[in-house]
């Protein structure tokens, strides 16, 4: 394996050949795989049993003893089907994600319930004969640096337009198949990225992308200032549905980004580290800060007491 990533309840594995293997929870589509037919069938069965229980509860009290027994049996059946339905959303052994077989993934990242896959197909030309070299350069180089995301979408952590969202069983918005992130990296119908992504990091509900030029872009929840963009003009720090550049770091060339549950780190080419987000437990490295940190007090450099160690 070339790379691994772990979310809250899912795991991603990347081979040297660029194929992705996945396992764990797929309730929100974080594995990049469609819901199985088994889970759909079990969901329909759950609805039928639930309806039968509701019908019993709406009847008159005549024959209550028999109805209580029937209701008890139905409730046990509901628990049984619900357990089977939940288990149908788990992949217990690493499984090849064939949805992305046309892509050559070079980097991946996992959040609490979402995933990012960076396509870099151009590397496959190294495995081709000279006769195929021109074709590979012509049709594959265009996909270099395109980020694809899937999973929970309600906070904007996927950086995708709502048009591709689908409803989970409880009405929460998710994306089950990885989609290419367009704005601001590429035109919707283009296969060539104008801003090429080389890496990404995922928090609980936010994502940070790193471009080839060393710029950081972020989207998702900004509840604690973890996006590094400060407050909005109205003073709120809500969700950002589309990725935007972290303007405070534009003057720096970044080499790495990292994300915790509610905070982010940025490493510059000169070795400086900047952090933002939830400072309650000291994760930002700035010493003691208020229990509820201000979202505009972000992007401070970390200073080591003895950096030569």
Tab-separated table of C-alpha atoms in Angstrom, residues 5 20 42 61 71 74 115 119 152 155 167 169 187 190 196 212 229 267 271-272 284 295 299:
chain	number	residue	atom	x	y	z
A	5	UNK	CA	-6.448	7.265	5.784
A	20	UNK	CA	-8.598	2.624	-3.913
A	42	UNK	CA	-34.325	-3.835	4.585
A	61	UNK	CA	-58.701	-0.810	23.154
A	71	UNK	CA	-47.220	-5.129	19.001
A	74	UNK	CA	-43.639	-6.413	15.729
A	115	UNK	CA	-13.578	11.392	1.964
A	119	UNK	CA	-6.708	12.229	-9.197
A	152	UNK	CA	-21.755	13.688	4.421
A	155	UNK	CA	-21.838	21.398	6.347
A	167	UNK	CA	-31.148	12.365	0.887
A	169	UNK	CA	-32.690	7.757	5.128
A	187	UNK	CA	-14.880	24.668	-14.931
A	190	UNK	CA	-13.828	20.747	-18.163
A	196	UNK	CA	-4.355	21.708	-9.452
A	212	UNK	CA	0.285	22.731	-6.621
A	229	UNK	CA	-10.998	32.665	6.822
A	267	UNK	CA	3.173	24.153	7.091
A	271	UNK	CA	9.241	25.559	8.127
A	272	UNK	CA	6.728	27.799	9.890
A	284	UNK	CA	-3.391	25.293	18.302
A	295	UNK	CA	-13.183	32.563	15.106
A	299	UNK	CA	-3.822	31.727	11.660
